[in-house]
CSV table of C-alpha atoms in Angstrom, one decimal:
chain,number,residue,atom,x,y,z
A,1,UNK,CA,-95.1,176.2,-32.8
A,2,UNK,CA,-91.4,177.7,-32.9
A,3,UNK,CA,-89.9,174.6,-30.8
A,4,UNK,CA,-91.5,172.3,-33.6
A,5,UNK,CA,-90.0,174.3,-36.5
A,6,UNK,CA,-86.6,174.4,-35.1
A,7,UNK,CA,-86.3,171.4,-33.8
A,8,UNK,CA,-85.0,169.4,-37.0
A,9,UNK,CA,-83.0,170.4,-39.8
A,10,UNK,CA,-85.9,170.0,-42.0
A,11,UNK,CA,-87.7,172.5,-39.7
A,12,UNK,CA,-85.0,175.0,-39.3
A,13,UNK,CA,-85.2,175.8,-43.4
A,14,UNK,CA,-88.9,175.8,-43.8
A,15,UNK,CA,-91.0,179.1,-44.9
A,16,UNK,CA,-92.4,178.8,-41.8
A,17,UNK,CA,-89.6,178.9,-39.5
A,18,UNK,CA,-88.4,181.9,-41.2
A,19,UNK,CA,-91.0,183.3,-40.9
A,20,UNK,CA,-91.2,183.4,-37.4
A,21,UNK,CA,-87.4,183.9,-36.8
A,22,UNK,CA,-88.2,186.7,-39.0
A,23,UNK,CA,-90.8,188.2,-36.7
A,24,UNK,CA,-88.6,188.6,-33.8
A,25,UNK,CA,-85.8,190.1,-35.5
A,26,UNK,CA,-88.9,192.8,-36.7
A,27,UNK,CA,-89.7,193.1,-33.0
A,28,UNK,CA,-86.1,193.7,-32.0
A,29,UNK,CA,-86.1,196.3,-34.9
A,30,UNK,CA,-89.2,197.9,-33.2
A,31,UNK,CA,-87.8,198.1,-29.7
A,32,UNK,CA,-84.7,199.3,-30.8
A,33,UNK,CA,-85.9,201.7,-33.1
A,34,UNK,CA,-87.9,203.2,-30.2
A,35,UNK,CA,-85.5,203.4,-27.6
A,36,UNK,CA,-82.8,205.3,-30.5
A,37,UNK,CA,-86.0,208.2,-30.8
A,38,UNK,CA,-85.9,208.2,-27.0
A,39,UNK,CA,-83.3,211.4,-25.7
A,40,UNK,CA,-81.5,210.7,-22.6
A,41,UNK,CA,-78.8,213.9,-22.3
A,42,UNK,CA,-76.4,213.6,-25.1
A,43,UNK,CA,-77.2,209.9,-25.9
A,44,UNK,CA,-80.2,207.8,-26.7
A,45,UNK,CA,-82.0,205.0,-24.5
A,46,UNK,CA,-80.5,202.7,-26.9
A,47,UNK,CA,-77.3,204.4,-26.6
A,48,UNK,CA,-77.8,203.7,-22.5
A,49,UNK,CA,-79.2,200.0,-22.9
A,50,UNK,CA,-77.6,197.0,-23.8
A,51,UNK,CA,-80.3,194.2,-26.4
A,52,UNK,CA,-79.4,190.9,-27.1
A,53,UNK,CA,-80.7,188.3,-29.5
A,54,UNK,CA,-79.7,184.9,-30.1
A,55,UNK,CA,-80.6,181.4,-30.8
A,56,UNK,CA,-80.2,178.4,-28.2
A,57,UNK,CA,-79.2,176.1,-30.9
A,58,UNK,CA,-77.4,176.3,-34.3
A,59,UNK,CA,-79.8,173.9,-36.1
A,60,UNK,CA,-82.2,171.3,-34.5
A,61,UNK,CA,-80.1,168.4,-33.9
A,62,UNK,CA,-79.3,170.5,-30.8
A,63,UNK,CA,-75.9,171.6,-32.2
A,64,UNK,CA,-74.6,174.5,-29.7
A,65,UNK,CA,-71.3,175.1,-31.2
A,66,UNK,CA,-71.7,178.1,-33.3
A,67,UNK,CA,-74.8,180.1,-31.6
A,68,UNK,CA,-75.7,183.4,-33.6
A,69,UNK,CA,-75.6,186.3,-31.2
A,70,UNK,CA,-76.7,189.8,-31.8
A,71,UNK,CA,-76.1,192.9,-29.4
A,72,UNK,CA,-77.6,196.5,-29.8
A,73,UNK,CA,-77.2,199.2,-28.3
A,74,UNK,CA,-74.1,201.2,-26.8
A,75,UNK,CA,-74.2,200.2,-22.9
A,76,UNK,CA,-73.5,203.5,-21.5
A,77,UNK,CA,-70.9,203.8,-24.0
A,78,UNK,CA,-69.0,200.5,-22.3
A,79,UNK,CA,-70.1,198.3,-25.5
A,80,UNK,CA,-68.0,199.4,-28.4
A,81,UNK,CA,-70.6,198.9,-31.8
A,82,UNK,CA,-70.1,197.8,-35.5
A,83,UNK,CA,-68.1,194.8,-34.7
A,84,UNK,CA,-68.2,191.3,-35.5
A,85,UNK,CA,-66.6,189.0,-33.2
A,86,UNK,CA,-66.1,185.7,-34.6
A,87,UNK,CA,-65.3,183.0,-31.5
A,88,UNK,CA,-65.4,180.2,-33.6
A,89,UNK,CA,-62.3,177.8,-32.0
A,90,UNK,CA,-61.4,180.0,-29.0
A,91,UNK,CA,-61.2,177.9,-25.9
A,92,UNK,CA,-63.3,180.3,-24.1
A,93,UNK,CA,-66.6,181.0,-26.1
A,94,UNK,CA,-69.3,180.1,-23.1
A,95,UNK,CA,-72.6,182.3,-23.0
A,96,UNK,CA,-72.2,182.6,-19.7
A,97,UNK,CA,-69.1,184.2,-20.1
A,98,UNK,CA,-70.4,186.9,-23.0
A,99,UNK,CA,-73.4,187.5,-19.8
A,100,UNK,CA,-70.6,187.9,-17.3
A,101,UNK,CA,-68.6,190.2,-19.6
A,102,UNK,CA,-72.3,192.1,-20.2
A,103,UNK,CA,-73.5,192.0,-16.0
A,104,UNK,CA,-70.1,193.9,-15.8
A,105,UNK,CA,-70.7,196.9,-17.9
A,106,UNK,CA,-74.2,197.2,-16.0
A,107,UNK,CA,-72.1,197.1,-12.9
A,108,UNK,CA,-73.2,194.5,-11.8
A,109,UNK,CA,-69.9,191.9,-10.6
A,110,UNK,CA,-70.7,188.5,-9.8
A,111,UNK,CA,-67.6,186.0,-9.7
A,112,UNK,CA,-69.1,183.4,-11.5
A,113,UNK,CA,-72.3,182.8,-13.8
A,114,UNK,CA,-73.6,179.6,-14.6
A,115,UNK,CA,-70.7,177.3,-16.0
A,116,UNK,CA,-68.1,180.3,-16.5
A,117,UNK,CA,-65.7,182.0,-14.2
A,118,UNK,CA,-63.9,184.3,-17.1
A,119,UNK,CA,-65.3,187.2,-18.9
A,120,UNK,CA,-65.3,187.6,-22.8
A,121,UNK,CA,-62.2,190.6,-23.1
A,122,UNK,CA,-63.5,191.5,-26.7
A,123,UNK,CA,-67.1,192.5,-25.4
């Protein structure tokens, strides 16, 4: 299955593995595409929600340095949209701290989350 494919650099640039990785990024399409056609006042449900995609490893020699992460949707209007935001060498690059920074605009405020104390201040 998916853990096979991606679990070696051999795996990680096969047809198949693409293919798969490609199906989910079609799914995310879907939902999203759904919730945008859903009217909620003056914004959509994706305007109102908050999607995430990502990968828990870079390739499959469990390399966790540079993890690909995808957010759509507006969060309320608390997530400002067409950005990229490249961490790459900031000291402070945890996911816990890009869930913190995300639990926050749901309103939801927890002092820590898993190994993180600090929120991401671009998010």
């Amino acid at each position: 299955g998916h853990h096979e494919l991606s679990h070696s650099d051999r795996g990680v640039q096969s047809p198949d593995w693409l293919k798969v990785n490609h199906f989910c990024l079609e799914q995310l399409a879907y939902i999203a595409g759904k919730l945008d056609a859903i009217q909620e006042g003056e914004r959509t449900a994706l305007d109102n929600s908050m999607l995430m995609i990502c990968s828990s490893m870079m390739s499959g020699i469990h390399d966790a340095t540079k993890l690909p992460v995808v957010l759509l949707g507006g969060g309320g209007g608390k997530l400002e949209t067409g950005r990229v935001l490249d961490y790459g060498g900031k000291p402070n690059r945890k996911m816990c701290s890009l869930f913190l920074s995300m639990m926050d605009k749901c309103g939801v405020h927890l002092e820590e989350f898993g190994d993180s104390n600090e929120r991401l201040a671009e998010v």
